Amino acid sequence: MIIRFWGVRGSLPTPLLPQQVQSKIMAAVQRITVDDLKDEESRARFVSSLPSWIFGTTGGNTTCVEVKSANNELIFDAGTGIRVLGKSSNLPKNKIYNMFITHFHWDHIQGLPFFDAAYDPESEFNIYSPVENARHLFEEQMKQPYYPVPFGALTKKMNFMTLMPGSPINIGDTQIVCCPMSHPGTSYSYAVIEGNKKFVFATDVELRSKDFESTPLMEKVFNHADCIVIDSQYTAEEAYRKQNWGHSAFCYAIDFAVHYGIKNVYLFHHEPTYDDKKLDSILQAARWYAQYIAHEELNIELAKEDMEIHL
């Protein structure tokens, strides 16, 4: 399966500010030597040597993750990143979209009215959630005065299915199962299982001691996943100050992955006040922490827009 990030920020969209662009330019300029400017090849080599926080960006769109699996199109959450997905050239030819919603906070649904495919009358959407009134919640955000186009303007093939936590569903050869997590109003984590591969999407979770209790449901979703994308919005100090806000520190996310035997961890749902340099420092701290507690190979990455994971 192929996992692709279209939106990785939490809480609200976070575009790059002019001051942040200027800071990147200044940081690059300070690294230039005369030899770096000699010819085109030297300049290209210099640019490619820049740290990723200078040369690129983590991205500013809210949550949307695409999973291509056994000819199925799975989309997790419909934050502003789904608008960018809708502009891509790699949409499913059969125009069938299977969408899974973790919860209905704005940053996870606000992109649907801007998803081009939703207005195509030939598109079919199968929208899954453990929340029974999902259609009503989507309709409400597209009512006046919040949005000028009503939900009824979307494709008529909008099918809503209610999931039961712990009860797997199958889409072709792909199995999906969810479980509730600690978050204001409850958020749900999803495991996607295909053959001998398991991918877990666990955004918007405030990890607590009970989450480390290996119940049958928790094991079904998390145990020995090949890869987890997990809420890592805060540093430990900030998580302490923001208890009950519904998000985790990166060190708790790593503890959680180690507990359930997960070797690949993608830090996700990035704090909107953190710039690319800050997020890069968190990644380095997370890797040091993983080495300290695990004493074994644990791959830690920062989820970035347009990044792909191949399982």
Short mmCIF file of C-alpha atoms in Angstrom, two decimals:
data_model
loop_
_atom_site.label_atom_id
_atom_site.label_comp_id
_atom_site.label_asym_id
_atom_site.label_seq_id
_atom_site.Cartn_x
_atom_site.Cartn_y
_atom_site.Cartn_z
CA MET A 1 0.00 0.00 0.00
CA ILE A 2 1.05 3.60 -0.56
CA ILE A 3 0.35 6.30 2.03
CA ARG A 4 0.51 9.93 0.98
CA PHE A 5 0.22 13.05 3.13
CA TRP A 6 -1.91 15.90 1.81
CA GLY A 7 -2.41 17.76 5.10
CA VAL A 8 -0.34 17.34 8.26
CA ARG A 9 -1.15 20.36 10.47
CA GLY A 10 -3.39 20.37 13.48
CA SER A 11 -6.07 22.74 14.67
CA LEU A 12 -6.04 25.23 11.78
CA PRO A 13 -4.28 25.86 8.45
CA THR A 14 -0.83 27.38 8.82
CA PRO A 15 0.54 29.12 5.70
CA LEU A 16 4.15 30.25 5.64
CA LEU A 17 4.50 33.84 6.81
CA PRO A 18 6.67 36.39 4.95
CA GLN A 19 8.99 36.57 7.96
CA GLN A 20 9.45 32.80 7.88
CA VAL A 21 10.34 32.85 4.18
CA GLN A 22 12.84 35.66 4.86
CA SER A 23 14.37 33.66 7.71
CA LYS A 24 14.85 30.68 5.38
CA ILE A 25 16.55 32.89 2.79
CA MET A 26 18.84 34.46 5.42
CA ALA A 27 19.75 31.03 6.79
CA ALA A 28 20.65 29.85 3.28
CA VAL A 29 22.67 32.98 2.48
CA GLN A 30 24.70 32.61 5.67
CA ARG A 31 25.82 29.15 4.51
CA ILE A 32 27.02 30.17 1.03
CA THR A 33 30.72 30.19 0.21
CA VAL A 34 32.47 31.51 -2.88
CA ASP A 35 32.96 27.95 -4.11
CA ASP A 36 29.19 27.38 -3.97
CA LEU A 37 28.67 30.06 -6.63
CA LYS A 38 31.30 29.01 -9.18
CA ASP A 39 29.00 27.32 -11.65
CA GLU A 40 25.53 25.81 -12.04
CA GLU A 41 26.62 22.44 -10.70
CA SER A 42 28.10 24.04 -7.57
CA ARG A 43 24.94 26.03 -6.95
CA ALA A 44 22.77 22.94 -7.36
CA ARG A 45 25.01 20.98 -4.98
CA PHE A 46 24.77 23.78 -2.41
CA VAL A 47 20.97 23.91 -2.59
CA SER A 48 20.68 20.13 -2.22
CA SER A 49 22.94 20.26 0.87
CA LEU A 50 20.66 22.65 2.75
CA PRO A 51 18.75 21.27 5.76
CA SER A 52 15.20 20.29 4.88
CA TRP A 53 13.74 22.99 7.13
CA ILE A 54 15.43 25.60 4.92
CA PHE A 55 15.03 24.04 1.49
CA GLY A 56 11.42 22.85 1.94
CA THR A 57 8.47 23.05 4.27
CA THR A 58 6.43 20.64 6.34
CA GLY A 59 3.23 22.13 4.95
CA GLY A 60 0.33 24.12 6.31
CA ASN A 61 -2.82 22.19 5.37
CA THR A 62 -4.95 20.43 7.94
CA THR A 63 -5.42 16.69 8.17
CA CYS A 64 -5.83 14.54 5.07
CA VAL A 65 -4.03 11.25 4.42
CA GLU A 66 -4.54 9.09 1.32
CA VAL A 67 -4.01 5.32 1.25
CA LYS A 68 -3.89 3.51 -2.08
CA SER A 69 -4.43 -0.14 -1.40
CA ALA A 70 -5.34 -3.04 -3.71
CA ASN A 71 -6.99 -0.75 -6.25
CA ASN A 72 -8.91 1.01 -3.47
CA GLU A 73 -8.85 4.74 -2.77
CA LEU A 74 -8.98 5.35 0.98
CA ILE A 75 -8.98 8.87 2.39
CA PHE A 76 -8.60 9.60 6.07
CA ASP A 77 -10.13 12.92 7.12
CA ALA A 78 -11.13 15.86 4.97
CA GLY A 79 -9.11 18.80 6.24
CA THR A 80 -7.86 21.48 3.86
CA GLY A 81 -5.33 19.02 2.45
CA ILE A 82 -8.13 17.28 0.56
CA ARG A 83 -8.43 20.32 -1.72
CA VAL A 84 -4.86 19.70 -2.90
CA LEU A 85 -5.62 16.00 -3.36
CA GLY A 86 -8.52 17.04 -5.59
CA LYS A 87 -6.13 18.95 -7.87
CA SER A 88 -3.79 15.98 -8.33
CA SER A 89 -3.68 13.90 -11.49
CA ASN A 90 -3.68 10.55 -9.71
CA LEU A 91 -7.33 10.27 -8.67
CA PRO A 92 -9.07 6.88 -9.00
CA LYS A 93 -10.32 6.13 -12.50
CA ASN A 94 -13.49 4.51 -11.18
CA LYS A 95 -14.28 7.72 -9.21
CA ILE A 96 -15.05 5.77 -6.05
CA TYR A 97 -13.79 7.32 -2.82
CA ASN A 98 -13.82 5.53 0.52
CA MET A 99 -13.49 8.20 3.21
CA PHE A 100 -12.89 7.54 6.90
CA ILE A 101 -13.47 10.32 9.42
CA THR A 102 -11.64 10.28 12.76
CA HIS A 103 -13.93 12.94 14.28
CA PHE A 104 -15.78 16.08 13.28
CA HIS A 105 -13.66 18.96 14.54
CA TRP A 106 -13.29 21.64 11.87
CA ASP A 107 -9.71 20.89 10.92
CA HIS A 108 -10.78 17.39 9.89
CA ILE A 109 -13.82 18.20 7.74
CA GLN A 110 -13.41 21.78 6.50
CA GLY A 111 -11.86 20.75 3.18
CA LEU A 112 -14.74 18.66 1.81
CA PRO A 113 -16.63 21.66 0.30
CA PHE A 114 -13.44 22.45 -1.67
CA PHE A 115 -12.81 18.92 -2.97
CA ASP A 116 -13.50 19.08 -6.73
CA ALA A 117 -14.39 15.39 -7.03
CA ALA A 118 -17.28 15.84 -4.60
CA TYR A 119 -19.12 17.95 -7.21
CA ASP A 120 -18.69 15.41 -10.03
CA PRO A 121 -22.08 13.66 -10.45
CA GLU A 122 -20.25 10.49 -11.51
CA SER A 123 -18.25 10.33 -8.27
CA GLU A 124 -19.33 7.99 -5.50
CA PHE A 125 -18.40 8.58 -1.87
CA ASN A 126 -18.59 5.93 0.81
CA ILE A 127 -18.11 7.85 4.06
CA TYR A 128 -17.36 5.78 7.16
CA SER A 129 -17.48 6.96 10.76
CA PRO A 130 -18.51 5.57 14.16
CA VAL A 131 -20.72 8.68 14.48
CA GLU A 132 -24.31 7.97 13.47
CA ASN A 133 -25.28 11.47 12.35
CA ALA A 134 -22.27 12.05 10.06
CA ARG A 135 -24.39 13.24 7.12
CA HIS A 136 -26.09 15.84 9.28
CA LEU A 137 -22.74 17.16 10.53
CA PHE A 138 -21.41 17.58 6.99
CA GLU A 139 -24.65 19.26 5.93
CA GLU A 140 -24.47 21.74 8.80
CA GLN A 141 -21.05 23.11 7.84
CA MET A 142 -22.31 23.88 4.33
CA LYS A 143 -25.36 25.85 5.42
CA GLN A 144 -25.75 29.61 5.16
CA PRO A 145 -24.11 31.75 6.45
CA TYR A 146 -21.12 29.43 6.81
CA TYR A 147 -20.85 28.40 3.15
CA PRO A 148 -22.64 29.58 -0.01
CA VAL A 149 -23.10 26.16 -1.65
CA PRO A 150 -25.40 23.61 0.06
CA PHE A 151 -24.47 19.99 0.70
CA GLY A 152 -27.13 19.00 -1.83
CA ALA A 153 -24.97 20.41 -4.63
CA LEU A 154 -22.49 17.57 -4.15
CA THR A 155 -22.76 14.26 -5.97
CA LYS A 156 -25.95 12.41 -5.10
CA LYS A 157 -23.87 9.26 -4.53
CA MET A 158 -23.00 10.14 -0.95
CA ASN A 159 -23.29 6.96 1.10
CA PHE A 160 -22.83 7.10 4.88
CA MET A 161 -21.89 4.00 6.87
CA THR A 162 -21.68 3.75 10.67
CA LEU A 163 -18.75 1.74 12.00
CA MET A 164 -18.67 -0.30 15.18
CA PRO A 165 -15.32 0.04 17.02
CA GLY A 166 -13.49 -3.27 17.02
CA SER A 167 -15.61 -4.74 14.21
CA PRO A 168 -13.54 -4.88 11.00
CA ILE A 169 -14.98 -4.04 7.61
CA ASN A 170 -13.56 -5.18 4.30
CA ILE A 171 -13.16 -3.16 1.12
CA GLY A 172 -11.90 -5.63 -1.43
CA ASP A 173 -8.85 -7.31 0.10
CA THR A 174 -8.31 -4.46 2.56
CA GLN A 175 -9.52 -4.65 6.15
CA ILE A 176 -10.18 -1.55 8.27
CA VAL A 177 -10.85 -1.49 12.00
CA CYS A 178 -11.15 1.44 14.43
CA CYS A 179 -11.03 2.15 18.16
CA PRO A 180 -11.93 5.19 20.31
CA MET A 181 -9.17 7.34 21.81
CA SER A 182 -8.91 10.12 24.40
CA HIS A 183 -9.84 13.43 22.76
CA PRO A 184 -12.56 16.03 23.49
CA GLY A 185 -15.69 14.51 21.96
CA THR A 186 -13.73 11.30 21.15
CA SER A 187 -11.55 10.64 18.13
CA TYR A 188 -11.06 7.24 16.47
CA SER A 189 -7.83 5.61 15.34
CA TYR A 190 -7.84 3.34 12.29
CA ALA A 191 -5.81 0.31 11.28
CA VAL A 192 -5.59 -0.60 7.59
CA ILE A 193 -4.58 -4.22 7.06
CA GLU A 194 -3.72 -5.78 3.73
CA GLY A 195 -1.97 -9.13 3.50
CA ASN A 196 0.83 -9.05 6.06
CA LYS A 197 1.01 -5.22 6.19
CA LYS A 198 -0.65 -2.98 8.77
CA PHE A 199 -0.84 0.81 8.71
CA VAL A 200 -2.27 2.81 11.63
CA PHE A 201 -3.63 6.36 11.54
CA ALA A 202 -3.87 7.77 15.08
CA THR A 203 -4.36 11.51 14.91
CA ASP A 204 -5.90 13.65 17.68
CA VAL A 205 -5.18 11.49 20.68
CA GLU A 206 -4.04 12.45 24.15
CA LEU A 207 -2.16 9.34 25.21
CA ARG A 208 -2.83 8.23 28.77
CA SER A 209 -1.83 5.28 30.91
CA LYS A 210 -4.95 3.31 29.89
CA ASP A 211 -3.79 3.41 26.25
CA PHE A 212 -0.81 1.26 27.26
CA GLU A 213 -3.08 -1.47 28.58
CA SER A 214 -2.95 -4.20 25.96
CA THR A 215 -6.66 -4.93 25.66
CA PRO A 216 -7.88 -7.11 22.76
CA LEU A 217 -9.20 -4.00 20.97
CA MET A 218 -5.98 -2.01 21.37
CA GLU A 219 -3.91 -4.98 20.22
CA LYS A 220 -6.14 -5.51 17.19
CA VAL A 221 -5.57 -1.92 16.04
CA PHE A 222 -1.99 -1.22 17.11
CA ASN A 223 -0.03 -4.40 17.82
CA HIS A 224 3.02 -4.81 15.56
CA ALA A 225 1.83 -2.35 12.93
CA ASP A 226 4.40 -1.74 10.21
CA CYS A 227 3.85 2.00 10.42
CA ILE A 228 1.96 4.47 12.60
CA VAL A 229 1.06 8.09 11.87
CA ILE A 230 0.44 9.53 15.31
CA ASP A 231 -0.48 12.78 17.00
CA SER A 232 2.74 14.39 18.27
CA GLN A 233 1.61 17.99 18.50
CA TYR A 234 3.45 19.02 21.65
CA THR A 235 6.71 18.92 23.51
CA ALA A 236 6.49 17.28 26.94
CA GLU A 237 6.46 20.67 28.67
CA GLU A 238 3.62 21.93 26.48
CA ALA A 239 1.63 18.71 26.87
CA TYR A 240 1.87 19.15 30.64
CA ARG A 241 0.50 22.69 30.40
CA LYS A 242 -2.25 21.67 27.99
CA GLN A 243 -3.69 18.62 29.69
CA ASN A 244 -7.15 17.65 28.40
CA TRP A 245 -6.62 19.57 25.15
CA GLY A 246 -6.59 16.23 23.35
CA HIS A 247 -3.06 15.97 21.95
CA SER A 248 0.20 14.19 22.77
CA ALA A 249 3.88 14.99 23.22
CA PHE A 250 6.26 13.38 20.74
CA CYS A 251 7.95 11.38 23.51
CA TYR A 252 4.63 9.83 24.56
CA ALA A 253 4.00 8.84 20.94
CA ILE A 254 7.36 7.07 20.82
CA ASP A 255 6.68 5.30 24.14
CA PHE A 256 3.37 4.14 22.66
CA ALA A 257 5.00 2.82 19.48
CA VAL A 258 7.65 0.93 21.45
CA HIS A 259 4.98 -0.60 23.70
CA TYR A 260 3.06 -1.99 20.71
CA GLY A 261 6.13 -3.07 18.73
CA ILE A 262 5.81 -0.51 15.92
CA LYS A 263 9.11 0.22 14.13
CA ASN A 264 8.15 3.16 11.88
CA VAL A 265 6.70 6.30 13.46
CA TYR A 266 5.57 9.43 11.61
CA LEU A 267 5.03 12.46 13.84
CA PHE A 268 1.78 14.16 12.81
CA HIS A 269 -0.82 16.87 13.56
CA HIS A 270 1.86 19.52 13.92
CA GLU A 271 1.34 22.47 16.24
CA PRO A 272 0.31 25.55 14.18
CA THR A 273 2.67 27.86 16.10
CA TYR A 274 5.73 25.72 15.26
CA ASP A 275 7.72 26.74 12.17
CA ASP A 276 9.80 24.36 10.06
CA LYS A 277 12.95 24.91 12.13
CA LYS A 278 11.11 24.10 15.35
CA LEU A 279 9.56 20.98 13.83
CA ASP A 280 13.00 19.84 12.64
CA SER A 281 14.35 20.26 16.18
CA ILE A 282 11.47 18.16 17.49
CA LEU A 283 12.30 15.43 14.97
CA GLN A 284 15.93 15.37 16.13
CA ALA A 285 14.86 15.28 19.79
CA ALA A 286 12.43 12.46 19.02
CA ARG A 287 15.17 10.41 17.36
CA TRP A 288 17.51 10.91 20.32
CA TYR A 289 14.74 9.94 22.71
CA ALA A 290 13.92 6.81 20.69
CA GLN A 291 17.55 5.70 20.80
CA TYR A 292 17.68 6.33 24.53
CA ILE A 293 14.60 4.28 25.46
CA ALA A 294 14.51 1.60 22.77
CA HIS A 295 18.18 0.66 22.28
CA GLU A 296 17.15 -0.74 18.92
CA GLU A 297 16.35 0.43 15.43
CA LEU A 298 13.29 2.68 15.44
CA ASN A 299 12.61 4.84 12.40
CA ILE A 300 11.21 8.28 13.31
CA GLU A 301 10.10 10.69 10.59
CA LEU A 302 8.23 13.97 10.38
CA ALA A 303 5.04 13.76 8.32
CA LYS A 304 5.27 16.32 5.50
CA GLU A 305 2.87 17.25 2.75
CA ASP A 306 3.46 15.32 -0.49
CA MET A 307 5.54 12.68 1.32
CA GLU A 308 4.85 9.04 0.42
CA ILE A 309 5.27 5.87 2.46
CA HIS A 310 5.48 2.53 0.66
CA LEU A 311 4.56 -0.57 2.66
#
